[in-house]
mmCIF file of N, CA, C and O in Angstrom:
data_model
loop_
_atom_site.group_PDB
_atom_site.id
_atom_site.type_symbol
_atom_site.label_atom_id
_atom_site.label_comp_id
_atom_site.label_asym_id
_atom_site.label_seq_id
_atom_site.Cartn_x
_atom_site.Cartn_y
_atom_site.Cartn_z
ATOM 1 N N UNK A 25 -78.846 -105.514 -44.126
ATOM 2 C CA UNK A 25 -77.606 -105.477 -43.404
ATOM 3 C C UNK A 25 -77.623 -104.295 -42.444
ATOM 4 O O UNK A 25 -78.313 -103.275 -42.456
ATOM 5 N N UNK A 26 -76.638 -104.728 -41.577
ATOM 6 C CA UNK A 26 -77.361 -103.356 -40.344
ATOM 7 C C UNK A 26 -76.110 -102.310 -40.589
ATOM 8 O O UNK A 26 -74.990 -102.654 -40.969
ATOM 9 N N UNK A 27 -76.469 -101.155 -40.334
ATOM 10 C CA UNK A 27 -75.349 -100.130 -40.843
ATOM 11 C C UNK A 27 -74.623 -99.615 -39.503
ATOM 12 O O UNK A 27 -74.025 -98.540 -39.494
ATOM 13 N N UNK A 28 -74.727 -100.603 -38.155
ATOM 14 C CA UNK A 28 -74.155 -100.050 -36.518
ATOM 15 C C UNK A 28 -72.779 -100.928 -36.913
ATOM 16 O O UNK A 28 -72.524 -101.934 -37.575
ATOM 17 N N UNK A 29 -71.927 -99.780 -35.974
ATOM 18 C CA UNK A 29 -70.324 -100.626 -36.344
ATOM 19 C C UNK A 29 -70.683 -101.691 -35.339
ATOM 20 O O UNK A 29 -71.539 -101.358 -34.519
ATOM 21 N N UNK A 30 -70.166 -102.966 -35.243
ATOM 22 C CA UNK A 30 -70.290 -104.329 -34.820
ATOM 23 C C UNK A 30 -68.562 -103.999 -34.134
ATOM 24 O O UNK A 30 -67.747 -103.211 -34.615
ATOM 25 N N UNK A 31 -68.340 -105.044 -32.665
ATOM 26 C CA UNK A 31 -67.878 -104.740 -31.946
ATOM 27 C C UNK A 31 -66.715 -106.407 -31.968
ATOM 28 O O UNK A 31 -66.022 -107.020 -31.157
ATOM 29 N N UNK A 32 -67.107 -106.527 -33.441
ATOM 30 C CA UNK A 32 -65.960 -107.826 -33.746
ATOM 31 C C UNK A 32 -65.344 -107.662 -35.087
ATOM 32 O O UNK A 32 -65.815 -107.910 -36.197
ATOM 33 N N UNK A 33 -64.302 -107.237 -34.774
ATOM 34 C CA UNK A 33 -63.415 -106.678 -35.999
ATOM 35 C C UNK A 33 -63.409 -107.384 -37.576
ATOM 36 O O UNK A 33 -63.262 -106.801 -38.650
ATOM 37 N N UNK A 34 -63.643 -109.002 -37.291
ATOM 38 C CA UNK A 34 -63.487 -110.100 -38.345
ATOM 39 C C UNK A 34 -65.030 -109.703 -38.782
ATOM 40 O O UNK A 34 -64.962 -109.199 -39.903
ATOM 41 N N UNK A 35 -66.030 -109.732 -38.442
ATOM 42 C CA UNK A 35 -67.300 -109.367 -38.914
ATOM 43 C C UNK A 35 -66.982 -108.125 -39.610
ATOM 44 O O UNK A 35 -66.959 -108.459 -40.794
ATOM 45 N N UNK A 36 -66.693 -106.728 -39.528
ATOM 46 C CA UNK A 36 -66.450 -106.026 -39.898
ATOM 47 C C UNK A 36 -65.843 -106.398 -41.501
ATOM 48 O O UNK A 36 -66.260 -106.244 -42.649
ATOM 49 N N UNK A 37 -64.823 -106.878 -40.964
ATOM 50 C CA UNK A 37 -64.017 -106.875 -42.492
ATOM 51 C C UNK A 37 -64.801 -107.872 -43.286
ATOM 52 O O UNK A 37 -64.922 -107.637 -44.489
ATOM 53 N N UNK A 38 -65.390 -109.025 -42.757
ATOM 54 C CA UNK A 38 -66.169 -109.398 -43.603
ATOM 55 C C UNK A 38 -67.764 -108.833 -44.251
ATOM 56 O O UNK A 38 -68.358 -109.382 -45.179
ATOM 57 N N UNK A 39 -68.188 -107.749 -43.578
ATOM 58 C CA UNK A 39 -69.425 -107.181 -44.139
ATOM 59 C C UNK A 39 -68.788 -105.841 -45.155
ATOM 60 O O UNK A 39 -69.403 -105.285 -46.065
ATOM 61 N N UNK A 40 -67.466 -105.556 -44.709
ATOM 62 C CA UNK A 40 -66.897 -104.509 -45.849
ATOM 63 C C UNK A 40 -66.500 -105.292 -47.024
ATOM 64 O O UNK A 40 -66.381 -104.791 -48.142
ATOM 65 N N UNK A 41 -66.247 -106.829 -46.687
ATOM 66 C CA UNK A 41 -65.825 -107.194 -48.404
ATOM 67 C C UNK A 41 -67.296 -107.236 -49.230
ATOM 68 O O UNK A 41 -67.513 -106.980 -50.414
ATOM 69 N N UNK A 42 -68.340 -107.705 -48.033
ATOM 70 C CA UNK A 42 -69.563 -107.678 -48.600
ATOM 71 C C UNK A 42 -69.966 -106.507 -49.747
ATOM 72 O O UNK A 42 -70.209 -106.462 -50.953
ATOM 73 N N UNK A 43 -69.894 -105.724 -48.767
ATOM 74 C CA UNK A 43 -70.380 -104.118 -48.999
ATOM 75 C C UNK A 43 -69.364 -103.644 -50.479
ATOM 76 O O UNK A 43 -69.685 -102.760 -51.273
ATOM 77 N N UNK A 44 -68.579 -104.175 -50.527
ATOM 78 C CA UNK A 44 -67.529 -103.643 -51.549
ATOM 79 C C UNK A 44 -67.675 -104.422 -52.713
ATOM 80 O O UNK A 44 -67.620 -103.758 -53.748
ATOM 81 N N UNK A 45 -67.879 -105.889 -52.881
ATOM 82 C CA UNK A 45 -68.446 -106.533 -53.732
ATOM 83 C C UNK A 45 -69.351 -105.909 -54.169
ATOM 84 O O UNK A 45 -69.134 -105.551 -55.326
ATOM 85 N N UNK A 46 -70.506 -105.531 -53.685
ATOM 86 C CA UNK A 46 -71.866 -104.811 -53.859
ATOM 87 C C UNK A 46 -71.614 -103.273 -54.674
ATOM 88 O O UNK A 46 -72.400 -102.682 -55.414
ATOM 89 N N UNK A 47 -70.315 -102.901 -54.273
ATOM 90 C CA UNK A 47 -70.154 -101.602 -55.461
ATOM 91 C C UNK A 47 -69.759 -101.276 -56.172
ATOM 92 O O UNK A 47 -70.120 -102.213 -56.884
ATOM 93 N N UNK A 48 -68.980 -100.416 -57.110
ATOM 94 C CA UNK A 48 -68.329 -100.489 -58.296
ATOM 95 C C UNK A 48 -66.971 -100.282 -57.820
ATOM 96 O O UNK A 48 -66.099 -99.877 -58.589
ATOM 97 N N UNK A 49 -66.757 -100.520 -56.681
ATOM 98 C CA UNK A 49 -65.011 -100.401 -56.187
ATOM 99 C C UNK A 49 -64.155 -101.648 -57.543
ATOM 100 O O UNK A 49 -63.486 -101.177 -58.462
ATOM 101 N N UNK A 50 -64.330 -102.882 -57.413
ATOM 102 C CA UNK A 50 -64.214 -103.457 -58.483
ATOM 103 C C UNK A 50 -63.389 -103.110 -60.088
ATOM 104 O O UNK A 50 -62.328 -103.408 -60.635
ATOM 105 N N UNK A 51 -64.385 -102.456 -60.335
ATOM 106 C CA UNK A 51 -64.456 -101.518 -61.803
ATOM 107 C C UNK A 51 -62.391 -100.788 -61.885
ATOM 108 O O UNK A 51 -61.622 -100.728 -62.844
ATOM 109 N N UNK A 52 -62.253 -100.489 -60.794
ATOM 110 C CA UNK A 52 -60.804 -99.619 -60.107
ATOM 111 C C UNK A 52 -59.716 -99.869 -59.397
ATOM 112 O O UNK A 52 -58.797 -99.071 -59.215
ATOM 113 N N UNK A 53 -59.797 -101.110 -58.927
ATOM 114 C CA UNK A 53 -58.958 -101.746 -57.835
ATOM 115 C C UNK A 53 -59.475 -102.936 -58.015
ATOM 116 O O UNK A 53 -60.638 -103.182 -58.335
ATOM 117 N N UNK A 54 -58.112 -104.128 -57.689
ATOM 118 C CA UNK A 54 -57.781 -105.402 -57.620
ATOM 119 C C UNK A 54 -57.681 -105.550 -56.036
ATOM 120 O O UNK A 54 -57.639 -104.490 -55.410
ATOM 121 N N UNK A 55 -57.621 -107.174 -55.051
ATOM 122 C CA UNK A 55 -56.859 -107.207 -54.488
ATOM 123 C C UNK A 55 -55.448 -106.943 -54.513
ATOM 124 O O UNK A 55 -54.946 -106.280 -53.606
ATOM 125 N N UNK A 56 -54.696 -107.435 -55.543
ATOM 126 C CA UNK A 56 -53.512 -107.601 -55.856
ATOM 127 C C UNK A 56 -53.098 -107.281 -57.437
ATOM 128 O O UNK A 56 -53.175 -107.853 -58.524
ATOM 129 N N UNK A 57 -52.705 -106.261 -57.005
ATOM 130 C CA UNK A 57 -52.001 -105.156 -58.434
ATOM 131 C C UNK A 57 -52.745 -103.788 -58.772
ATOM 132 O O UNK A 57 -53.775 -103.228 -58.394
ATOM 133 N N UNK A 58 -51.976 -103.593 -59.444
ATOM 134 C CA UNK A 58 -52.785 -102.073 -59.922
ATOM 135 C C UNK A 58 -53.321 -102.426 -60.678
ATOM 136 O O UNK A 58 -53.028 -103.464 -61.270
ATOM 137 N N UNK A 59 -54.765 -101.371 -61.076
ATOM 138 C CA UNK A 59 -55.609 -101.455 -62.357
ATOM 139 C C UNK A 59 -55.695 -99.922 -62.496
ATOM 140 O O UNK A 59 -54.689 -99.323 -62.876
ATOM 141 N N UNK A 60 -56.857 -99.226 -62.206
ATOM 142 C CA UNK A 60 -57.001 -97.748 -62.754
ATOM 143 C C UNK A 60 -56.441 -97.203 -61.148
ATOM 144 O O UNK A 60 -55.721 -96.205 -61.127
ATOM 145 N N UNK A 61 -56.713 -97.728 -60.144
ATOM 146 C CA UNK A 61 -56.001 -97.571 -58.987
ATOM 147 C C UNK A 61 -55.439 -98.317 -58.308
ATOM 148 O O UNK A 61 -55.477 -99.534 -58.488
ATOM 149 N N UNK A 62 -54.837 -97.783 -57.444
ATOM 150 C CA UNK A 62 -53.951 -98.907 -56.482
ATOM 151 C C UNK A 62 -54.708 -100.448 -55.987
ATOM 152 O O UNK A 62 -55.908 -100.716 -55.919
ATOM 153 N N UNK A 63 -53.782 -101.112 -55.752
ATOM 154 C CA UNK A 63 -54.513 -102.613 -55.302
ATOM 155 C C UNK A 63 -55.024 -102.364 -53.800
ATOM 156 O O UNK A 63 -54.709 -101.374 -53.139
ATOM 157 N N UNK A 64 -55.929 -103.492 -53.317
ATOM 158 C CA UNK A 64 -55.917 -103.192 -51.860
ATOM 159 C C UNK A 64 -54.714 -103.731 -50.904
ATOM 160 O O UNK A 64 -54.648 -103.458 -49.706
ATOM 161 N N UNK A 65 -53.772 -104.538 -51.607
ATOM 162 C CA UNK A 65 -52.816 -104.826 -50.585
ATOM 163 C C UNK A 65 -51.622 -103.596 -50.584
ATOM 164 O O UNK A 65 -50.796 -103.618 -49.672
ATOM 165 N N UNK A 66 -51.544 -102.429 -51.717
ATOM 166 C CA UNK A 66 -50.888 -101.711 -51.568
ATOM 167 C C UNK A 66 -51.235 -100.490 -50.670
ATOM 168 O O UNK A 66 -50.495 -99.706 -50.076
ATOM 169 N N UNK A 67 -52.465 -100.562 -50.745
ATOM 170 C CA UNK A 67 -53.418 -99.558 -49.644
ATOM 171 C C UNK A 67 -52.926 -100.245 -48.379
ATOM 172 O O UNK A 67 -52.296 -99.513 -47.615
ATOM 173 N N UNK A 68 -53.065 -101.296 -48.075
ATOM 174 C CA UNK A 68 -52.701 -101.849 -46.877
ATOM 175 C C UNK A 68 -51.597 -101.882 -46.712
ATOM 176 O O UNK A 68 -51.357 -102.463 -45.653
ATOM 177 N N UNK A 69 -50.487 -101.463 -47.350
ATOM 178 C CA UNK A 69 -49.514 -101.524 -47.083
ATOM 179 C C UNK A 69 -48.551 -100.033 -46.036
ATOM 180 O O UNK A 69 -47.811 -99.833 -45.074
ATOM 181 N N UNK A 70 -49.459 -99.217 -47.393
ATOM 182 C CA UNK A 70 -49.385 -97.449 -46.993
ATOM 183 C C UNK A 70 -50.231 -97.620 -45.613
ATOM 184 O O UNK A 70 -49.830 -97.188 -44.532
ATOM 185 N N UNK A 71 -50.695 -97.881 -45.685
ATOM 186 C CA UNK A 71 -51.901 -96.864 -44.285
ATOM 187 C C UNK A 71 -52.040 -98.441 -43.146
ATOM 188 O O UNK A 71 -52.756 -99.439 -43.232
ATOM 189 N N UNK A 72 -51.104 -98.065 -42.255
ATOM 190 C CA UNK A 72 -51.913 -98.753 -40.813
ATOM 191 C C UNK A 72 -52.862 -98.892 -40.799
ATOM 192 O O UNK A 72 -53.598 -98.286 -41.577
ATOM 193 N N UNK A 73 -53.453 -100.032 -39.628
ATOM 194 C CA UNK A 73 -55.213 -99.702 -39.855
ATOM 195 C C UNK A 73 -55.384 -99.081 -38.131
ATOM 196 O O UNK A 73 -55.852 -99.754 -37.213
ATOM 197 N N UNK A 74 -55.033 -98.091 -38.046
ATOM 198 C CA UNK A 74 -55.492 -96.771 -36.680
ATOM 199 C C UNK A 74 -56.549 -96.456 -37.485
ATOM 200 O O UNK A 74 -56.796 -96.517 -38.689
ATOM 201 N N UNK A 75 -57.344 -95.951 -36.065
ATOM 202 C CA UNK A 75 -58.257 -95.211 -35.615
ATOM 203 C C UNK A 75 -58.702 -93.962 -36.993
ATOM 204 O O UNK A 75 -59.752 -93.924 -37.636
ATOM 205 N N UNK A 76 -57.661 -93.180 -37.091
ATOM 206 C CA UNK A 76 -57.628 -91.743 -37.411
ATOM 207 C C UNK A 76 -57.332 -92.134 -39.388
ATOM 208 O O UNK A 76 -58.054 -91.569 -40.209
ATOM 209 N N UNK A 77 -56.311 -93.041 -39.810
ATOM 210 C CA UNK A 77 -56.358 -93.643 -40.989
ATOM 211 C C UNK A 77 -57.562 -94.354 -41.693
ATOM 212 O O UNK A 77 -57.830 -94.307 -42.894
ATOM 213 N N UNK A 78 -58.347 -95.132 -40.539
ATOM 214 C CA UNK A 78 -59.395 -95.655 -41.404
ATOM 215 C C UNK A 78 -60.688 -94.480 -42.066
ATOM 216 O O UNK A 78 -61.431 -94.364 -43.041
ATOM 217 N N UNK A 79 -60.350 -93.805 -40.847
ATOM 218 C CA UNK A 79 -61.863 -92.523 -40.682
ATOM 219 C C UNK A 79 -61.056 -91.678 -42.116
ATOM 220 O O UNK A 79 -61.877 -91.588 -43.029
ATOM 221 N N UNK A 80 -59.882 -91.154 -42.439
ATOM 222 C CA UNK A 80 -59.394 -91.138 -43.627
ATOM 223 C C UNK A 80 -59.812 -91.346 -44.313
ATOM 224 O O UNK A 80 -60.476 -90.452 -44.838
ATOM 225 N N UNK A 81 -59.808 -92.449 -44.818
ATOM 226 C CA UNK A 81 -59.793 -93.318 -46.006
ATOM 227 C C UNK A 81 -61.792 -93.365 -46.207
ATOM 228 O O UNK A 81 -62.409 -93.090 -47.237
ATOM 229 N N UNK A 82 -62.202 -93.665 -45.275
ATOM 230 C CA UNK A 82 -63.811 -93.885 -45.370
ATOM 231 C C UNK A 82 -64.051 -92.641 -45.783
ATOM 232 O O UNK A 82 -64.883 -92.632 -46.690
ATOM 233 N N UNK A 83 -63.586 -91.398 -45.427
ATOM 234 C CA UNK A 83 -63.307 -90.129 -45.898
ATOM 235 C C UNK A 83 -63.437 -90.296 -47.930
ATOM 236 O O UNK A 83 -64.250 -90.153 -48.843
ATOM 237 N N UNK A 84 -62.462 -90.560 -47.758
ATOM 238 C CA UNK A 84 -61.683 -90.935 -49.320
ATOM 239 C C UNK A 84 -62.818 -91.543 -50.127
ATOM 240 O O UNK A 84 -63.023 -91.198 -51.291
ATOM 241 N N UNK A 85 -63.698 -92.630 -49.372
ATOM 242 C CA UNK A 85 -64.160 -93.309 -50.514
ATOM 243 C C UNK A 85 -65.464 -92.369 -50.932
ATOM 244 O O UNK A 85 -65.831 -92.290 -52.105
ATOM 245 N N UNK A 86 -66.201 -91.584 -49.724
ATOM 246 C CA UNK A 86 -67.323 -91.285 -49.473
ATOM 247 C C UNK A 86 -67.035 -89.766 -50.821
ATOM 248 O O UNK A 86 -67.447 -89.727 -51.980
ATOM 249 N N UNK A 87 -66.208 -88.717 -50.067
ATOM 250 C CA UNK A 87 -65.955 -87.723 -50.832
ATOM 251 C C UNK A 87 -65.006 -88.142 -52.420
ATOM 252 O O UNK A 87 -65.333 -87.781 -53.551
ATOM 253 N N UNK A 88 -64.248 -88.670 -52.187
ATOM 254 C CA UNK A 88 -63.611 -89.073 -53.705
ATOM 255 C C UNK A 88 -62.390 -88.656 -53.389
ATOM 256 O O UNK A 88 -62.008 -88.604 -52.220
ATOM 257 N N UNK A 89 -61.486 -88.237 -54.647
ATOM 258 C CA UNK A 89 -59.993 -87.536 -54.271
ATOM 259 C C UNK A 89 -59.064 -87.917 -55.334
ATOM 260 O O UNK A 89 -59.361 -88.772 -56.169
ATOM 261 N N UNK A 90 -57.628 -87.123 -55.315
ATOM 262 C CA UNK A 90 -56.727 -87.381 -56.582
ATOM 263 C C UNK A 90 -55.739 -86.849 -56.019
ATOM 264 O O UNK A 90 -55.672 -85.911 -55.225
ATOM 265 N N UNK A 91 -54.592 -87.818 -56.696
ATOM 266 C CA UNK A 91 -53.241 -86.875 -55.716
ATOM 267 C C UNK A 91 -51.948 -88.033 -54.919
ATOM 268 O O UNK A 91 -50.729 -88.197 -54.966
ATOM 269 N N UNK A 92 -52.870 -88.490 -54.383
ATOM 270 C CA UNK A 92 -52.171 -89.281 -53.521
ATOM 271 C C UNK A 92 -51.433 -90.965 -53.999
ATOM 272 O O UNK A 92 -50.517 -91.636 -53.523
ATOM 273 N N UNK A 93 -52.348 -91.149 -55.122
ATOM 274 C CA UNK A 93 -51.790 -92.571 -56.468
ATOM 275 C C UNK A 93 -51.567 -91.905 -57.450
ATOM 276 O O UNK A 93 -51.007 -92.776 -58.115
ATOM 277 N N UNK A 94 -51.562 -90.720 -58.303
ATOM 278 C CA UNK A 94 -51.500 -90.412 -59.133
ATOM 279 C C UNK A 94 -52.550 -89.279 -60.087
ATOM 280 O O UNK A 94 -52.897 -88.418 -59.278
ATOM 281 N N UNK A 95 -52.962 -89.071 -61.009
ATOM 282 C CA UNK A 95 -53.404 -87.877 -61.355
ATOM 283 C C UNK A 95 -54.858 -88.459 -60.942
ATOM 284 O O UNK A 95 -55.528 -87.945 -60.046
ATOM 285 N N UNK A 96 -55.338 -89.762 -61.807
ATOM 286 C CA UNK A 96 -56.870 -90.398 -61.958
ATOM 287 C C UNK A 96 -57.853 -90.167 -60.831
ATOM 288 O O UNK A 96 -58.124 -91.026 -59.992
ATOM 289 N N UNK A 97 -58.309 -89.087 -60.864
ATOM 290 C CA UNK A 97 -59.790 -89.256 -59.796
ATOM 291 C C UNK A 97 -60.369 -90.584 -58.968
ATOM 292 O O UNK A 97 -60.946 -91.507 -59.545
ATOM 293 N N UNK A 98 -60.209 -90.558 -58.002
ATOM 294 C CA UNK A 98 -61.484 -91.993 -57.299
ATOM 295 C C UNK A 98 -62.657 -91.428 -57.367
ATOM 296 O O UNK A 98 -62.623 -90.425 -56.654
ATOM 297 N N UNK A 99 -63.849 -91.577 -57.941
ATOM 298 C CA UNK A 99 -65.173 -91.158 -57.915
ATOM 299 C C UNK A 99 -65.499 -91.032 -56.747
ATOM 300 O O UNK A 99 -64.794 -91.644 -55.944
ATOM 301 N N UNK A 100 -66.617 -90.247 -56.214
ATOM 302 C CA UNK A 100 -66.821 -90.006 -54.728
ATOM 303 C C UNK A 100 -68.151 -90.660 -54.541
ATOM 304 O O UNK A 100 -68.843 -90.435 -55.534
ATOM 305 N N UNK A 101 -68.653 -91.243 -53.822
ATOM 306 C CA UNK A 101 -69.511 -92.535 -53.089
ATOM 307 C C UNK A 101 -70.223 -91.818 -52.155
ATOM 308 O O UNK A 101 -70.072 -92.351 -51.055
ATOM 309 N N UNK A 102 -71.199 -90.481 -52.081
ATOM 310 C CA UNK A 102 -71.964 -90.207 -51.623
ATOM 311 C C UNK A 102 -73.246 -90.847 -50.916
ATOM 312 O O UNK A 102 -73.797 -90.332 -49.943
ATOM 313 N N UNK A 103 -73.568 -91.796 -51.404
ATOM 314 C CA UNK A 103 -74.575 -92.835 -50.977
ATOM 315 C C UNK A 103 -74.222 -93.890 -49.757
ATOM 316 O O UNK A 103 -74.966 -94.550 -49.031
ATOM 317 N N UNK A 104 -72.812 -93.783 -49.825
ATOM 318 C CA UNK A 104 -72.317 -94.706 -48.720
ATOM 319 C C UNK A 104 -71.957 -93.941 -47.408
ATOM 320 O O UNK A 104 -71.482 -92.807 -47.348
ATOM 321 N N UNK A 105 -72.294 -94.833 -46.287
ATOM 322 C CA UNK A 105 -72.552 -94.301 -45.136
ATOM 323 C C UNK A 105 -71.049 -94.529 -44.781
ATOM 324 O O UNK A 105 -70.228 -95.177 -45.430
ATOM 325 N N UNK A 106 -70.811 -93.638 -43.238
ATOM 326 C CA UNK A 106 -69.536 -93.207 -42.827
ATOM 327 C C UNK A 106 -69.413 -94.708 -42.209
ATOM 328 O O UNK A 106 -68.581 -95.495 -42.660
ATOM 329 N N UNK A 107 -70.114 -94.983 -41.367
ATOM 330 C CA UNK A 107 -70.213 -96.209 -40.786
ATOM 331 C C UNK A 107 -69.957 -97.536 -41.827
ATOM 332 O O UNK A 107 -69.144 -98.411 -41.529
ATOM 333 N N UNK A 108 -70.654 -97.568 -42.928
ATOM 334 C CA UNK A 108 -70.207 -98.762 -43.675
ATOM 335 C C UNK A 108 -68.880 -98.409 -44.853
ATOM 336 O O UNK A 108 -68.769 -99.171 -45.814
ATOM 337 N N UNK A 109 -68.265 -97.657 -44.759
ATOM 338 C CA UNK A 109 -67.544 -97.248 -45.483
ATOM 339 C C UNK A 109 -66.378 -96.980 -44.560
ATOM 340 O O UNK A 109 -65.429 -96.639 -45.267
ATOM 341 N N UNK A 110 -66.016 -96.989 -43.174
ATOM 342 C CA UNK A 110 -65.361 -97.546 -42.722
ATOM 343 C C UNK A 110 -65.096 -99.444 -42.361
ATOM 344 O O UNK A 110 -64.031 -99.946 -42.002
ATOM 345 N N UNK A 111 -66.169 -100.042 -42.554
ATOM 346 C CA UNK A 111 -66.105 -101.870 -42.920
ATOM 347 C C UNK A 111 -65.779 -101.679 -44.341
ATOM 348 O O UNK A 111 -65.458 -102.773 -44.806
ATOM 349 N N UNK A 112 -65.741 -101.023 -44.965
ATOM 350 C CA UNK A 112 -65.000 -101.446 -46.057
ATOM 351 C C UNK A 112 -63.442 -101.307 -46.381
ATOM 352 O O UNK A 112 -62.857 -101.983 -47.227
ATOM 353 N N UNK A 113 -62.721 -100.084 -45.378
ATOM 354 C CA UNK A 113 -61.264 -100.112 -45.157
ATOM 355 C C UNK A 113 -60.760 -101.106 -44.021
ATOM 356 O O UNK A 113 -59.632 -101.469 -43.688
ATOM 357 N N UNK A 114 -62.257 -101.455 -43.479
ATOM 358 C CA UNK A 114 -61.639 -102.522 -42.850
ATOM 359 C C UNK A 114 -61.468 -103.967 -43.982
ATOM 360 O O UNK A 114 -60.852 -104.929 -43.523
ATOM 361 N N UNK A 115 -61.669 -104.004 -44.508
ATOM 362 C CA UNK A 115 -61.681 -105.154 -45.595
ATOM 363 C C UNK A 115 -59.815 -104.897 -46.143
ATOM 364 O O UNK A 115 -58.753 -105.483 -45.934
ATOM 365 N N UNK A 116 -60.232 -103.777 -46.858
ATOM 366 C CA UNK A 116 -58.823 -103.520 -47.680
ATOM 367 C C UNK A 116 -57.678 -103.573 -47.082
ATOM 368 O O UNK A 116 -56.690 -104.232 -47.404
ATOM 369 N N UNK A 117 -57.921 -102.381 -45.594
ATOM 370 C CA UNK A 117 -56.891 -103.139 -44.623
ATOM 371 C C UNK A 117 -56.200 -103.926 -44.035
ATOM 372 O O UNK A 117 -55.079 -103.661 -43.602
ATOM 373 N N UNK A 118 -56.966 -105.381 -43.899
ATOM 374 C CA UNK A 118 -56.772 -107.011 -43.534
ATOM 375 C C UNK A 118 -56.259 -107.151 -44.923
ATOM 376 O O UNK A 118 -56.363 -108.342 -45.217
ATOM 377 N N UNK A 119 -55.899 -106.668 -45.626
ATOM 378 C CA UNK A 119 -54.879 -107.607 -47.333
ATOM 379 C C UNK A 119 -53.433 -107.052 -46.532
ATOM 380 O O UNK A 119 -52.469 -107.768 -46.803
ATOM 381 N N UNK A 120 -53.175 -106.093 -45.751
ATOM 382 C CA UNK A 120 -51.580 -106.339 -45.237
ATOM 383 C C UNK A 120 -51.511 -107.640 -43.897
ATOM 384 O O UNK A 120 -50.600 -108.435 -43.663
ATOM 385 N N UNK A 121 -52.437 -107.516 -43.409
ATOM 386 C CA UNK A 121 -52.377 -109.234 -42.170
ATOM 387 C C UNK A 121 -52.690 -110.256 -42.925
ATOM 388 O O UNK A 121 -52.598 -111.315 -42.304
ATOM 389 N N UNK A 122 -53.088 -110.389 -44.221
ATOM 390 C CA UNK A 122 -52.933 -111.838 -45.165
ATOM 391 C C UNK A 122 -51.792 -111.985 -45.574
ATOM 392 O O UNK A 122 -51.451 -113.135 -45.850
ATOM 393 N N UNK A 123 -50.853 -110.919 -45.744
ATOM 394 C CA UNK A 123 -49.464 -110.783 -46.636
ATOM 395 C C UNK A 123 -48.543 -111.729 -45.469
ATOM 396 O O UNK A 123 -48.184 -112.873 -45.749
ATOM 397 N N UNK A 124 -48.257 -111.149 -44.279
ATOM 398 C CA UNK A 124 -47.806 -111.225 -43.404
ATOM 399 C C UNK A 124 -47.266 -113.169 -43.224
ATOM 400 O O UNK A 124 -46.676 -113.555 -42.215
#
């Protein structure tokens, strides 16, 4: 899979569900509901999908973090690139334009 951001947004979100299937995001998050963390449609609900929010969040998955759902740590995802770890908030993001 190629790790260059692609310049068609629907590809995107579909190589981040890829990419997210492929990791232990799963294990922590539902589409829909809470488990040890928030769902992805509640993520999509909080955070627009701008520019400066996604780079955030790809932030979030890469380094980890606590605070912002509650006490529980998100493990931090060092192995994942900035580039594909933004297609993957693009994934989570598109669960508020399915709601819609």
């Amino acid at each position: 899979m190629a790790k260059s951001q692609t310049t068609d947004p629907k590809k995107d979100i579909e190589l981040g569900k890829a990419l997210i299937a492929k990791s232990d995001c799963f294990a922590c998050h539902k589409p829909d509901g809470k488990l040890v963390g928030p769902s992805y449609t509640d993520i999509a609900k909080k955070y627009k999908s701008t520019d400066a929010n996604t780079t955030m969040l790809a932030g979030k998955i890469i380094k980890g973090g606590s605070g912002t759902w509650g006490q529980i740590p998100m493990a931090a995802h060092p192995k994942i690139t900035q580039v594909d770890a933004k297609k993957m908030v693009a994934f989570i993001l598109s669960h508020n334009a399915e709601k819609k």
